[in-house]
PDB file of C-alpha atoms in Angstrom:
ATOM      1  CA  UNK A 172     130.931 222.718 -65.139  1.00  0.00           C
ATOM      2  CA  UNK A 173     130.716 224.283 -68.665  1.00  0.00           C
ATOM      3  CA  UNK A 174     129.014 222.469 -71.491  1.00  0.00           C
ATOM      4  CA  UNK A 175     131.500 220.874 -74.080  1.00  0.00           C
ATOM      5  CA  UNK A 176     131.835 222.352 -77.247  1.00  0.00           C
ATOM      6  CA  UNK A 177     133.029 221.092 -80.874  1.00  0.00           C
ATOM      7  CA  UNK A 178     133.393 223.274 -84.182  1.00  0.00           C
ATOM      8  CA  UNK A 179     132.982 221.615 -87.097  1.00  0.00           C
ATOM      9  CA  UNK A 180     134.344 224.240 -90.542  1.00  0.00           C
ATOM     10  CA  UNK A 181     133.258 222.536 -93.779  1.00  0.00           C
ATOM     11  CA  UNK A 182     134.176 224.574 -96.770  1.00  0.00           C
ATOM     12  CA  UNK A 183     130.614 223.491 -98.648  1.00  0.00           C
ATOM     13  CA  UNK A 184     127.540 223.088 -97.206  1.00  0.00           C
ATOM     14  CA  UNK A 185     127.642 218.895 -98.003  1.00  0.00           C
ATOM     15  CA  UNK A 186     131.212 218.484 -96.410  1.00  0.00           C
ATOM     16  CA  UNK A 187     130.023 217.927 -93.237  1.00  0.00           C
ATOM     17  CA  UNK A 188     127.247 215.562 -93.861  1.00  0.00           C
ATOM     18  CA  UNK A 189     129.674 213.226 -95.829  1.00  0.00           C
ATOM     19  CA  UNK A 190     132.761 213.557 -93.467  1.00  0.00           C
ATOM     20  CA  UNK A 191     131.697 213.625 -90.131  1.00  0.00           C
ATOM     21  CA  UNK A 192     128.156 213.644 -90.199  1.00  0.00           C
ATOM     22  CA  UNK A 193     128.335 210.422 -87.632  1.00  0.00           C
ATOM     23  CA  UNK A 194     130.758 212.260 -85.442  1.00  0.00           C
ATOM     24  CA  UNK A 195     128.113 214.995 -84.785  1.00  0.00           C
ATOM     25  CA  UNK A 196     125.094 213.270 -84.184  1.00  0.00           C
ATOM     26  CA  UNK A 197     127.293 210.997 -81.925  1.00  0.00           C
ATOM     27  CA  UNK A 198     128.598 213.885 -79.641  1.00  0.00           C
ATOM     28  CA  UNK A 199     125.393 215.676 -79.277  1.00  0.00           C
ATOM     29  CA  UNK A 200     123.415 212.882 -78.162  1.00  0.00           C
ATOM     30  CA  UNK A 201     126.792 212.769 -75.500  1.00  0.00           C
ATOM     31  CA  UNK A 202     125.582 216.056 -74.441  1.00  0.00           C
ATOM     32  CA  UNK A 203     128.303 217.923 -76.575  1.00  0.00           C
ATOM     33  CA  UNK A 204     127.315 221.442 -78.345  1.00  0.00           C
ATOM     34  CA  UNK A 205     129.135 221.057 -81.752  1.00  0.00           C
ATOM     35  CA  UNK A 206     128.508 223.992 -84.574  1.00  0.00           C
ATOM     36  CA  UNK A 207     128.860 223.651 -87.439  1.00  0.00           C
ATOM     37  CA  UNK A 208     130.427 226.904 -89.953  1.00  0.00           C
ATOM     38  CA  UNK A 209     129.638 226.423 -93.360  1.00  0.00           C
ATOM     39  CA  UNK A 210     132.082 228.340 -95.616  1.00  0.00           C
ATOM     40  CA  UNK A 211     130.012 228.258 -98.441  1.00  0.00           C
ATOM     41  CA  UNK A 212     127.007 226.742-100.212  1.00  0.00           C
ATOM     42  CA  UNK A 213     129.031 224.806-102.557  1.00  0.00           C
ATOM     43  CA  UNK A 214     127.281 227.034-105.369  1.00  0.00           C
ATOM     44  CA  UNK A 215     129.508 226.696-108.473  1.00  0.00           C
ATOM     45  CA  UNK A 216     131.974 223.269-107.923  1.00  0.00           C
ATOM     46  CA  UNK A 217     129.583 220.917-105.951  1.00  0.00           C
ATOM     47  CA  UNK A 218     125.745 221.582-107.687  1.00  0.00           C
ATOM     48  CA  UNK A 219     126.127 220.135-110.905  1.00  0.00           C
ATOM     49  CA  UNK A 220     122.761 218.359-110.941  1.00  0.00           C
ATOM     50  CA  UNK A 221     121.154 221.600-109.661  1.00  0.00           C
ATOM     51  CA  UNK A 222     122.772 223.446-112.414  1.00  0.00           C
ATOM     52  CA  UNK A 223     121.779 220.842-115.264  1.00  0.00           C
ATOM     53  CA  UNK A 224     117.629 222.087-114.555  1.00  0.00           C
ATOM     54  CA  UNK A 225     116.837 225.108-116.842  1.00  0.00           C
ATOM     55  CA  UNK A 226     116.538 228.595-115.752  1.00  0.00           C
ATOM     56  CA  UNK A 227     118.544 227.948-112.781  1.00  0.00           C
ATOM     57  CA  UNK A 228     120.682 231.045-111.290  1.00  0.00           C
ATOM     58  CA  UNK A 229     123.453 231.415-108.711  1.00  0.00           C
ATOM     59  CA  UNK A 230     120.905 232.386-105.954  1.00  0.00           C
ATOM     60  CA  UNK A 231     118.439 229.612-106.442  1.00  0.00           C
ATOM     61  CA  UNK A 232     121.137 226.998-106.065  1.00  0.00           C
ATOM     62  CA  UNK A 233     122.607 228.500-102.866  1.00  0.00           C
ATOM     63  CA  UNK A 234     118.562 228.850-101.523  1.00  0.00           C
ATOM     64  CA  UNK A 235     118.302 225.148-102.667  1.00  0.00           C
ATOM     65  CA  UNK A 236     121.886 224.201-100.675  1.00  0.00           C
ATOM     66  CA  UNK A 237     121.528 226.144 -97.283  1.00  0.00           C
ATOM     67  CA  UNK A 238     117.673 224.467 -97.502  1.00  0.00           C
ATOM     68  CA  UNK A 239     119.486 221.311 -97.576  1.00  0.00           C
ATOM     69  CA  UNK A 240     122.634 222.028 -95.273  1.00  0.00           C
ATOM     70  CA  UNK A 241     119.562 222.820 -92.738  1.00  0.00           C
ATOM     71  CA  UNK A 242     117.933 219.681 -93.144  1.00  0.00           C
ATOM     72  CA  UNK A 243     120.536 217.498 -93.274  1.00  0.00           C
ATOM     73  CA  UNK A 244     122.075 219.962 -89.412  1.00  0.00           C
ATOM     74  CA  UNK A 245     118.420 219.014 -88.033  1.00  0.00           C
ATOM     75  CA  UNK A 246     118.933 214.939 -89.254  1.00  0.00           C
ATOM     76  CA  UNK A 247     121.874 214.914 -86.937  1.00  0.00           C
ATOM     77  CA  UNK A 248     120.523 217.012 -83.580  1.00  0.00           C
ATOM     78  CA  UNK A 249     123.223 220.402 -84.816  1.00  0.00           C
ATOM     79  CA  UNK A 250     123.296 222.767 -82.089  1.00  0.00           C
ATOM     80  CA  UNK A 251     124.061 225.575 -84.250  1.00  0.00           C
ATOM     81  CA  UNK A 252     124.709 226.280 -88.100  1.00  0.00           C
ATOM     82  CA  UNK A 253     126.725 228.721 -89.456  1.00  0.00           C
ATOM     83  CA  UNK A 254     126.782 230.108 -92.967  1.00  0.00           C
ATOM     84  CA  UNK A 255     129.483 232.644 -94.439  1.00  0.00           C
ATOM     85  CA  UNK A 256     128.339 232.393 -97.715  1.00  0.00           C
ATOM     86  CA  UNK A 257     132.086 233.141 -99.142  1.00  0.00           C
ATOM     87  CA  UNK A 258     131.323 232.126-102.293  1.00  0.00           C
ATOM     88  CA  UNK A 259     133.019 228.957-103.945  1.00  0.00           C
ATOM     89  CA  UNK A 260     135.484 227.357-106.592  1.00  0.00           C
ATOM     90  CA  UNK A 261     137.811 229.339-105.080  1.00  0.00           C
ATOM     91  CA  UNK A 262     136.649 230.313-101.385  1.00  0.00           C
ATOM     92  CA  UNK A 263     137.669 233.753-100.613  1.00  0.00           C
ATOM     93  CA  UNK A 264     140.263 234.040 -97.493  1.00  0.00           C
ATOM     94  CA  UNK A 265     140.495 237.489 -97.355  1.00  0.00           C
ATOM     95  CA  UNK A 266     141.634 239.393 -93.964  1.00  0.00           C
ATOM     96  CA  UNK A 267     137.894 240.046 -93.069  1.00  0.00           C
ATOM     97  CA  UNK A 268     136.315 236.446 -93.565  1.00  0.00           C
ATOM     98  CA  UNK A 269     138.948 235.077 -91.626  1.00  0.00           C
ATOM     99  CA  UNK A 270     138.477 237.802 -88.820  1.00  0.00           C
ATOM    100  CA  UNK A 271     134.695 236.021 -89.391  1.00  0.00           C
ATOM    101  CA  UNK A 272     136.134 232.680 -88.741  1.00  0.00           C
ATOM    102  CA  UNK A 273     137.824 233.853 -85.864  1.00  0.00           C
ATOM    103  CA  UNK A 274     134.968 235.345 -84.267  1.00  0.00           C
ATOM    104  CA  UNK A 275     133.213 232.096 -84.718  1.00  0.00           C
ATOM    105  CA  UNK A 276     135.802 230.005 -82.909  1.00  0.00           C
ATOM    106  CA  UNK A 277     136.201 232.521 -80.071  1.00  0.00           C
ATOM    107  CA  UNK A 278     132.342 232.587 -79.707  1.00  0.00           C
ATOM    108  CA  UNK A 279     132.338 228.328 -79.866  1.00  0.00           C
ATOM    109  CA  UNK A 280     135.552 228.087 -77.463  1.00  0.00           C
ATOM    110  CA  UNK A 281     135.612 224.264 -78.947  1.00  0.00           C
ATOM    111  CA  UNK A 282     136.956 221.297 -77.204  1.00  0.00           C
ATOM    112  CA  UNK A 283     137.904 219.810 -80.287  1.00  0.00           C
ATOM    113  CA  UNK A 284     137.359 220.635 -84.106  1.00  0.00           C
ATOM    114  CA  UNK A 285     137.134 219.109 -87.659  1.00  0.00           C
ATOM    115  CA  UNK A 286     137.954 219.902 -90.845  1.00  0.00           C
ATOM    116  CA  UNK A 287     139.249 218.680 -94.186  1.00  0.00           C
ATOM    117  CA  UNK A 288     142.507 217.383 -95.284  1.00  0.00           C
ATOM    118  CA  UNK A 289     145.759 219.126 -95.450  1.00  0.00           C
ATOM    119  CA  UNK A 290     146.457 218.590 -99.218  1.00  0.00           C
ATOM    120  CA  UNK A 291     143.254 217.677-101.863  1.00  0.00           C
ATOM    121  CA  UNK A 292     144.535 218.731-105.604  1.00  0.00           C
ATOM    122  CA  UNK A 293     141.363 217.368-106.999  1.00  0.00           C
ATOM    123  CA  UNK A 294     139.518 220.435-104.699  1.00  0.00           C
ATOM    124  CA  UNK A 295     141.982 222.943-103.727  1.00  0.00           C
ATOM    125  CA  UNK A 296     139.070 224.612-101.797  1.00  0.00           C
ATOM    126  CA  UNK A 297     139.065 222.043 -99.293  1.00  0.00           C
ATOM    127  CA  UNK A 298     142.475 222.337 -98.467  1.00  0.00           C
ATOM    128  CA  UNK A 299     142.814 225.933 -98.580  1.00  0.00           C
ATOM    129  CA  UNK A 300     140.069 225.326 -95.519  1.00  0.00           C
ATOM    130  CA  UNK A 301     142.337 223.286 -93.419  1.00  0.00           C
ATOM    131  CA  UNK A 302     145.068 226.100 -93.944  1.00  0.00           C
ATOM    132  CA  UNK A 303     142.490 228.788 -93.088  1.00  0.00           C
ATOM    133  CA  UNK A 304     141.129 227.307 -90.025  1.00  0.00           C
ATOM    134  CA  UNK A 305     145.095 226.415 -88.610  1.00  0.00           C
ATOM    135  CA  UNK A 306     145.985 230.276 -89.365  1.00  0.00           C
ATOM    136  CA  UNK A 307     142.729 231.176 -87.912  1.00  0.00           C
ATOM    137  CA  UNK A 308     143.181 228.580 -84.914  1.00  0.00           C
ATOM    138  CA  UNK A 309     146.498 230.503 -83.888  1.00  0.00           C
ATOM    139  CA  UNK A 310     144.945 233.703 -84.524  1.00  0.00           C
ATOM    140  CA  UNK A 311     142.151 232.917 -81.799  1.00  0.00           C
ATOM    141  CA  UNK A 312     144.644 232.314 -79.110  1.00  0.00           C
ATOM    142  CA  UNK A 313     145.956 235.447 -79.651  1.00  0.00           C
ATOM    143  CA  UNK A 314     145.759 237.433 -76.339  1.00  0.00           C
ATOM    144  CA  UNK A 315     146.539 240.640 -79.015  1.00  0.00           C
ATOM    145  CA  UNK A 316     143.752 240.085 -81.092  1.00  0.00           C
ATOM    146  CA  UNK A 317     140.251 241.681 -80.011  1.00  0.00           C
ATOM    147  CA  UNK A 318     141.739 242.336 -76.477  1.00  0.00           C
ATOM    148  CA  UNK A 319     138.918 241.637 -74.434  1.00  0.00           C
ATOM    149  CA  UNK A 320     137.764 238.513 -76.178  1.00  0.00           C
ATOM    150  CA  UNK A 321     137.472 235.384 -74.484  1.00  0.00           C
ATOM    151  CA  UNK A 322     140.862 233.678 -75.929  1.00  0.00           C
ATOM    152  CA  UNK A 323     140.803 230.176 -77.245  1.00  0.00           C
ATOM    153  CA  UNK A 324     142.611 227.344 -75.554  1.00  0.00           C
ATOM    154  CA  UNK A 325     144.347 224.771 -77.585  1.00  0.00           C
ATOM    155  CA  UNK A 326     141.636 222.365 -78.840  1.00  0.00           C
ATOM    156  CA  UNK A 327     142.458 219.198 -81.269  1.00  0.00           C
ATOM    157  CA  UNK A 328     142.118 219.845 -84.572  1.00  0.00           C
ATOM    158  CA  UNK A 329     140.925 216.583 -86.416  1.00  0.00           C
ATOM    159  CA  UNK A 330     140.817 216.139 -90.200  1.00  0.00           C
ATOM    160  CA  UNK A 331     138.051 214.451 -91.574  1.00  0.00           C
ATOM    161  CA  UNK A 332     138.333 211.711 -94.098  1.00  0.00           C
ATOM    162  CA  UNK A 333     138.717 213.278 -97.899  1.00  0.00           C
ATOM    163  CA  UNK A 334     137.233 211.634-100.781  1.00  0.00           C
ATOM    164  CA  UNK A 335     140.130 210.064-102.234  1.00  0.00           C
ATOM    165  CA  UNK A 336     142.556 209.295 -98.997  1.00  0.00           C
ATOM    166  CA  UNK A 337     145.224 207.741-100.914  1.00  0.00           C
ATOM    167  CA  UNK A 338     145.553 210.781-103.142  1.00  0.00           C
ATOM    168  CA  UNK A 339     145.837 213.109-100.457  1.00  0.00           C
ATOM    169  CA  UNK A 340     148.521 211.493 -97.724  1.00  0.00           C
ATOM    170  CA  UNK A 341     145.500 211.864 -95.027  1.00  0.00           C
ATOM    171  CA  UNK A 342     146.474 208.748 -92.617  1.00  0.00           C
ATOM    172  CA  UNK A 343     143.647 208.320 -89.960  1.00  0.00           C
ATOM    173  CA  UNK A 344     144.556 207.788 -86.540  1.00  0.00           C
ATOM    174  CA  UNK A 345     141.416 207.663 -84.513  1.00  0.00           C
ATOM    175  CA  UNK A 346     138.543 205.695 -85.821  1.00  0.00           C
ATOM    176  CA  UNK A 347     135.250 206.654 -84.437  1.00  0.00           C
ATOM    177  CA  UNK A 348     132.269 203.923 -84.053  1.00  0.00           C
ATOM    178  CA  UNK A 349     128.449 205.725 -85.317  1.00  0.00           C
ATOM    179  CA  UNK A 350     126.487 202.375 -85.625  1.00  0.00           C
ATOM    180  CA  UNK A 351     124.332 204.087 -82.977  1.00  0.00           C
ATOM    181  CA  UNK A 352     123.768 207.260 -85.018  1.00  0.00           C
ATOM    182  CA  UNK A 353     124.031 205.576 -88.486  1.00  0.00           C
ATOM    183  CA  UNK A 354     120.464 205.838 -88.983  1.00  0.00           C
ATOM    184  CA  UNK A 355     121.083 210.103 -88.850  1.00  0.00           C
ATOM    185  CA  UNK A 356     123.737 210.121 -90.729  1.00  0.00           C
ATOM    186  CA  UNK A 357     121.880 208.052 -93.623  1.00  0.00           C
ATOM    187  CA  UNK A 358     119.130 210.944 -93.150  1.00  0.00           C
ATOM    188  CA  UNK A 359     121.486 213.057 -93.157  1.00  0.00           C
ATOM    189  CA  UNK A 360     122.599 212.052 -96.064  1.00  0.00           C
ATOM    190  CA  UNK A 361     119.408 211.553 -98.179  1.00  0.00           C
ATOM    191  CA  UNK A 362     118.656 215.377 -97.288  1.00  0.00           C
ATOM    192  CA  UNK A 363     122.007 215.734 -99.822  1.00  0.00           C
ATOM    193  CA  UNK A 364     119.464 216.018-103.333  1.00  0.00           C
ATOM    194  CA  UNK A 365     122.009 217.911-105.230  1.00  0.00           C
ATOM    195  CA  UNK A 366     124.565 215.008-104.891  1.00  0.00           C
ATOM    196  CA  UNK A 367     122.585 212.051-104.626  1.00  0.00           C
ATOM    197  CA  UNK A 368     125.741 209.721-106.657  1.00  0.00           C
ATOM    198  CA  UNK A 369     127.822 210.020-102.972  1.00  0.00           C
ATOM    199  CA  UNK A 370     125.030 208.533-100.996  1.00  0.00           C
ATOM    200  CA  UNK A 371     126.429 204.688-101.479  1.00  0.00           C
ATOM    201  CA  UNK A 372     129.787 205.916-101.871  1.00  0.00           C
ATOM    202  CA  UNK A 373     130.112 207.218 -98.218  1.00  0.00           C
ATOM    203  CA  UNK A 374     127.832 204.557 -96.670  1.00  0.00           C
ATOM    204  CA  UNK A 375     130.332 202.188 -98.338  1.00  0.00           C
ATOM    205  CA  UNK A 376     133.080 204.626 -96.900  1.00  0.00           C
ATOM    206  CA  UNK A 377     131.394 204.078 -93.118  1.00  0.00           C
ATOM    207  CA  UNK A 378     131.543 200.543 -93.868  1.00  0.00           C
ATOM    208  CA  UNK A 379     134.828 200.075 -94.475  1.00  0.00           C
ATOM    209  CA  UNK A 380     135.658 202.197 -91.721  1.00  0.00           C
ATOM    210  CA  UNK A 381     134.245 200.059 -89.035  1.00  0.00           C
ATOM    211  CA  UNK A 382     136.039 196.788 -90.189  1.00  0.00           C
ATOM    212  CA  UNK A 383     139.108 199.061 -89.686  1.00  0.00           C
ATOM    213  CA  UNK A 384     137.097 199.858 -85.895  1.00  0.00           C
ATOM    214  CA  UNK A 385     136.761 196.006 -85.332  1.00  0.00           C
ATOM    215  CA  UNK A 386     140.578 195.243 -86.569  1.00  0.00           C
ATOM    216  CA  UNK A 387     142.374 197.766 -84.032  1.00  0.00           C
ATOM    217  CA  UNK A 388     139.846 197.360 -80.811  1.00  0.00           C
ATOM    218  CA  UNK A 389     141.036 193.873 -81.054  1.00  0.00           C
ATOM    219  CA  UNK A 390     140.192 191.798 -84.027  1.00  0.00           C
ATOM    220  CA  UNK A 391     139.272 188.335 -83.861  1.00  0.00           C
ATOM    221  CA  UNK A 392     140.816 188.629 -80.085  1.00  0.00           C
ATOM    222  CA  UNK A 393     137.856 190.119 -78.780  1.00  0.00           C
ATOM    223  CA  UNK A 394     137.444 193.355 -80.740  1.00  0.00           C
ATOM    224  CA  UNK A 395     134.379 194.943 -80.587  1.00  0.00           C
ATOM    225  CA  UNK A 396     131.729 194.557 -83.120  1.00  0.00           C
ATOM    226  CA  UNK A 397     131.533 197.922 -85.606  1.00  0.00           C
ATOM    227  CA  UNK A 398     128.561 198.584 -88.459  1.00  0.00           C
ATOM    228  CA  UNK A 399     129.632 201.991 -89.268  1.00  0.00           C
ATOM    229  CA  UNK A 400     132.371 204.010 -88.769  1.00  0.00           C
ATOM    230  CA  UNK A 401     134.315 207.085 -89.263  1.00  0.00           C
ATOM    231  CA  UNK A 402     138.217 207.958 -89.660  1.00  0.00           C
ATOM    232  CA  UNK A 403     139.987 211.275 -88.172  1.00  0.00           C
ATOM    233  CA  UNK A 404     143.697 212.566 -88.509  1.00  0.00           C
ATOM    234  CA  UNK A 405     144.827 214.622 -85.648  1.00  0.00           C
ATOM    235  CA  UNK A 406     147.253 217.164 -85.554  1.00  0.00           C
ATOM    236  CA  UNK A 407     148.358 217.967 -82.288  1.00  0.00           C
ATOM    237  CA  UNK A 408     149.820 215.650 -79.884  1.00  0.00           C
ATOM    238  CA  UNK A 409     147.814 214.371 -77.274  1.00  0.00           C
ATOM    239  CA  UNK A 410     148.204 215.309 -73.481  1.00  0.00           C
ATOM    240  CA  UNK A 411     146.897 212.454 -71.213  1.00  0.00           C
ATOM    241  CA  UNK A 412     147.688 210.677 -67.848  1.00  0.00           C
ATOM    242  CA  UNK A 413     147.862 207.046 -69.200  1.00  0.00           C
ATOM    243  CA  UNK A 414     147.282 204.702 -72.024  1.00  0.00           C
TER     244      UNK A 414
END
């Protein structure tokens, strides 16, 4: 039997720490493969502290982010990461990064994938992601495209938990328990230098998270005890053989 596989596309190189940073650590140590494809480095919208140090240029703060992306991909046991380095603030979809994209998921074949909300006006970039990596998604399965590929099947696309829910209609429907990975997430986290004022926001964000666990496995009725915790949307409907 073939190893299981997850793709994880974060449109900056922090996006996946924040968001789902739990969720990978957790799979791989369940034996799952799951890659992660950096878009960017988060260069121009996401480095402000890097860019407040004089004599700083463009290249030093994507050198200083993909150092960081890597540490933080180690923290949490990544099988693979992926850099495009498509530039930022706005990412550039052209016809040739998303053949890129493509090639990626083909070369992944994913059981399931992640990646931002649908709708984020406060970062258009991370939207413009989600609609990428759907177009790209149907693209994949395409027995037209690359003949001779390895097509993809039809794997789950979960969105990840934006940083203002509310604002952006993302309504969770699977909530994830990563008490038992917390501890690489955290590191995870801390490897994050460039944007050390979300460290207690998201650990606040897992928090919260895992009293929504505890409420919906059962609540005071026997629900089962959460620390940490991390929300996904899914897209597609489910096929299964019972509840």
């Amino acid at each position: 039997m073939s190893e299981r596989t997850a793709l994880v596309i974060s449109a900056h190189a922090a996006d996946f720490v924040w968001r789902c940073g739990g969720a990978i650590a957790l799979h791989q140590q369940q034996g799952v493969n799951v890659t992660v494809l950096c878009l960017s480095y988060g260069e121009r919208g996401e480095s402000a502290k890097l860019w407040k140090q004089e004599g700083m240029t463009l290249q030093k703060v994507k050198d200083a982010r993909h150092a960081e992306a890597e540490a933080a991909a180690k923290a949490l046991g990544v099988h693979d990461l992926v850099t495009l380095d498509m530039g930022d603030y706005p990412l550039d979809f052209s016809r040739e990064n998303k053949a890129r994209i493509v090639d990626v998921i083909r070369d992944v074949q994913p059981s399931f994938m992640l990646s931002h909300s649908q709708y984020d006006p406060y970062n258009t970039d991370h939207m413009n992601t989600t609609n990428a990596v759907l177009e790209c998604r149907m693209i994949a399965q395409a027995w037209g495209h690359n003949p001779g590929q390895k097509v993809l099947g039809a794997p789950q696309l979960y969105l990840f938990e934006p940083h203002q829910s509310e604002q952006m209609g993302w309504k969770p429907d699977t909530f994830l328990d990563i008490t038992s990975v917390w501890d690489r997430k955290r590191a995870a986290i801390e490897c994050m230098q460039g944007q050390e004022h979300l460290w207690e926001y998201y650990t606040r964000t897992a928090q919260q998270r895992a009293n929504h666990f505890k409420r919906n496995s059962g609540g005071q009725s026997g629900g089962r005890d959460c620390k940490y915790a991390e929300g996904f949307q899914s897209i597609f409907p489910r096929t299964v053989d019972s509840l």
